[in-house]
Amino acid sequence: MNITGNENQKGYTFYYDESEHSRKINQKTIQAGNYSNNFIAVIIGYANGRKSDIEQEFNKFKDKYQSRLINNEFKSTSIKLKNGFASINKHNISFLNDFLDLINEDILLYFSVLNKIEYVTNQIFKDYKNSLLIDMDKLRYSISKSVSLYNP
């Protein structure tokens, strides 16, 4: 999603993207092969006056790492290493360094990670309060962590 104004105006251009998400959290979506416990959203923006320079730098990066594109986009698999740190090599380090070099003081960056199980747990127990016997904050956390970890 792109929210933009005239390049010559004082204003900002923002892009929004999110991880694969399910409209419902149920047994079927939890058991799906592409299910993730986390919902991730990212918003990136810049002042319209810097648009040309920033897009030019990104396009250079995109051209350099063309082989990592999927449907002309970078996806999580572009960064996620198959065997974690054991997969790190010169090419992967170069990719990550070049990617992080794109982010400077001209870039506005926001990201959010929300655990879906924690969200549901908080909704279920939203009216429960801490008492002398039960710390509901810790109980909600423990339930969320257990369900996320063990997928009962």
Coordinates of C-alpha atoms in Angstrom, one line a residue:
M1 CA 0.0 0.0 0.0
N2 CA 1.4 3.4 -0.9
I3 CA 0.2 6.7 0.5
T4 CA 1.8 9.5 -1.3
G5 CA 1.6 13.2 -2.2
N6 CA 3.0 15.4 -5.0
E7 CA 6.8 15.0 -5.1
N8 CA 7.2 18.8 -5.0
Q9 CA 4.9 19.2 -2.0
K10 CA 6.0 19.2 1.5
G11 CA 4.8 15.9 2.5
Y12 CA 5.7 12.2 2.8
T13 CA 5.4 9.0 0.9
F14 CA 4.7 5.9 3.0
Y15 CA 4.6 2.2 2.1
Y16 CA 2.9 -0.4 4.2
D17 CA 3.4 -4.2 4.1
E18 CA 2.5 -7.1 6.4
S19 CA 3.4 -10.7 6.8
E20 CA 1.0 -13.3 5.6
H21 CA -2.0 -13.0 7.8
S22 CA -5.2 -14.9 8.5
R23 CA -8.5 -13.1 9.0
K24 CA -9.4 -15.8 11.5
I25 CA -7.3 -17.6 14.1
N26 CA -8.6 -21.1 14.4
Q27 CA -7.4 -24.7 14.3
K28 CA -7.2 -24.7 10.5
T29 CA -5.1 -21.6 10.2
I30 CA -2.8 -22.7 13.0
Q31 CA -2.1 -26.0 11.3
A32 CA -1.5 -24.4 7.9
G33 CA 2.0 -24.8 6.5
N34 CA 2.5 -21.1 6.2
Y35 CA 1.2 -20.2 9.7
S36 CA 3.3 -18.0 11.9
N37 CA 2.6 -17.1 15.5
N38 CA 3.5 -13.5 14.7
F39 CA 1.8 -10.9 12.7
I40 CA 4.4 -8.4 11.4
A41 CA 3.6 -5.0 9.9
V42 CA 6.1 -2.5 8.5
I43 CA 5.7 1.1 7.4
I44 CA 8.5 2.9 5.7
G45 CA 8.4 6.5 4.5
Y46 CA 10.4 9.5 3.4
A47 CA 9.9 13.2 2.7
N48 CA 8.7 13.7 -0.9
G49 CA 11.7 16.0 -1.6
R50 CA 14.0 13.0 -1.1
K51 CA 11.9 10.5 -3.1
S52 CA 14.1 10.5 -6.2
D53 CA 17.4 9.9 -4.4
I54 CA 15.9 7.2 -2.1
E55 CA 14.2 5.3 -4.9
Q56 CA 17.4 5.5 -7.0
E57 CA 19.5 4.0 -4.2
F58 CA 16.8 1.3 -3.7
N59 CA 16.8 0.5 -7.4
K60 CA 20.6 0.0 -7.4
F61 CA 20.2 -2.4 -4.5
K62 CA 17.4 -4.2 -6.2
D63 CA 19.4 -4.6 -9.4
K64 CA 22.5 -5.8 -7.5
Y65 CA 20.4 -8.6 -5.8
Q66 CA 18.0 -9.4 -8.6
S67 CA 18.5 -13.1 -7.9
R68 CA 16.9 -12.8 -4.5
L69 CA 13.7 -11.3 -5.9
I70 CA 10.4 -13.3 -5.9
N71 CA 7.8 -11.8 -8.2
N72 CA 9.9 -8.6 -8.4
E73 CA 9.8 -8.2 -4.6
F74 CA 12.1 -9.0 -1.7
K75 CA 10.4 -11.5 0.6
S76 CA 11.3 -12.9 4.0
T77 CA 13.1 -15.7 2.2
S78 CA 15.4 -13.1 0.7
I79 CA 16.8 -12.5 4.2
K80 CA 16.0 -15.6 6.1
L81 CA 19.0 -18.0 6.0
K82 CA 18.2 -21.6 5.4
N83 CA 20.4 -22.9 8.3
G84 CA 20.4 -19.7 10.5
F85 CA 23.9 -18.4 11.3
A86 CA 25.4 -21.5 9.8
S87 CA 24.4 -20.2 6.4
I88 CA 26.3 -16.9 6.8
N89 CA 28.8 -16.4 4.0
K90 CA 30.3 -13.3 2.3
H91 CA 27.3 -13.0 -0.1
N92 CA 24.8 -13.0 2.7
I93 CA 26.7 -10.5 4.8
S94 CA 27.1 -8.2 1.8
F95 CA 23.4 -8.4 1.2
L96 CA 22.5 -7.6 4.8
N97 CA 25.0 -4.8 5.0
D98 CA 23.8 -3.2 1.7
F99 CA 20.2 -3.5 2.9
L100 CA 20.9 -1.9 6.2
D101 CA 22.9 0.9 4.5
L102 CA 19.7 1.9 2.7
I103 CA 18.2 3.0 6.1
N104 CA 19.5 6.4 7.1
E105 CA 18.2 9.6 8.9
D106 CA 16.0 10.4 5.8
I107 CA 14.0 7.1 6.3
L108 CA 11.1 6.9 8.7
L109 CA 10.7 3.3 9.8
Y110 CA 8.0 1.6 12.0
F111 CA 7.6 -2.0 12.6
S112 CA 5.3 -4.0 14.8
V113 CA 5.4 -7.7 15.8
L114 CA 2.2 -9.0 17.5
N115 CA 1.9 -12.6 18.7
K116 CA -1.5 -13.9 17.6
I117 CA -1.9 -16.3 20.5
E118 CA -1.1 -13.6 23.0
Y119 CA -3.7 -11.3 21.3
V120 CA -6.4 -14.0 21.6
T121 CA -5.4 -14.8 25.2
N122 CA -5.6 -11.1 26.1
Q123 CA -9.0 -10.9 24.5
I124 CA -10.3 -13.9 26.5
F125 CA -8.9 -12.7 29.8
K126 CA -9.4 -9.0 29.3
D127 CA -11.8 -8.5 32.2
Y128 CA -9.7 -10.5 34.7
K129 CA -7.7 -8.4 37.1
N130 CA -4.7 -9.1 39.3
S131 CA -5.5 -10.1 42.8
L132 CA -3.5 -11.1 45.9
L133 CA -3.7 -14.8 44.8
I134 CA -3.3 -14.5 41.0
D135 CA -1.2 -12.2 38.9
M136 CA -3.3 -12.2 35.7
D137 CA -0.5 -10.5 33.7
K138 CA 1.8 -13.3 34.4
L139 CA -0.9 -15.9 33.9
R140 CA -1.8 -14.4 30.5
Y141 CA 1.9 -14.4 29.5
S142 CA 2.3 -18.0 30.6
I143 CA -0.7 -19.3 28.7
S144 CA 0.4 -17.4 25.6
K145 CA 3.9 -18.7 25.8
S146 CA 2.8 -22.3 26.4
V147 CA 0.3 -22.4 23.6
S148 CA 2.8 -20.7 21.2
L149 CA 5.7 -23.0 22.2
Y150 CA 3.9 -26.4 22.4
N151 CA 0.9 -25.9 20.0
P152 CA -1.4 -28.2 22.0

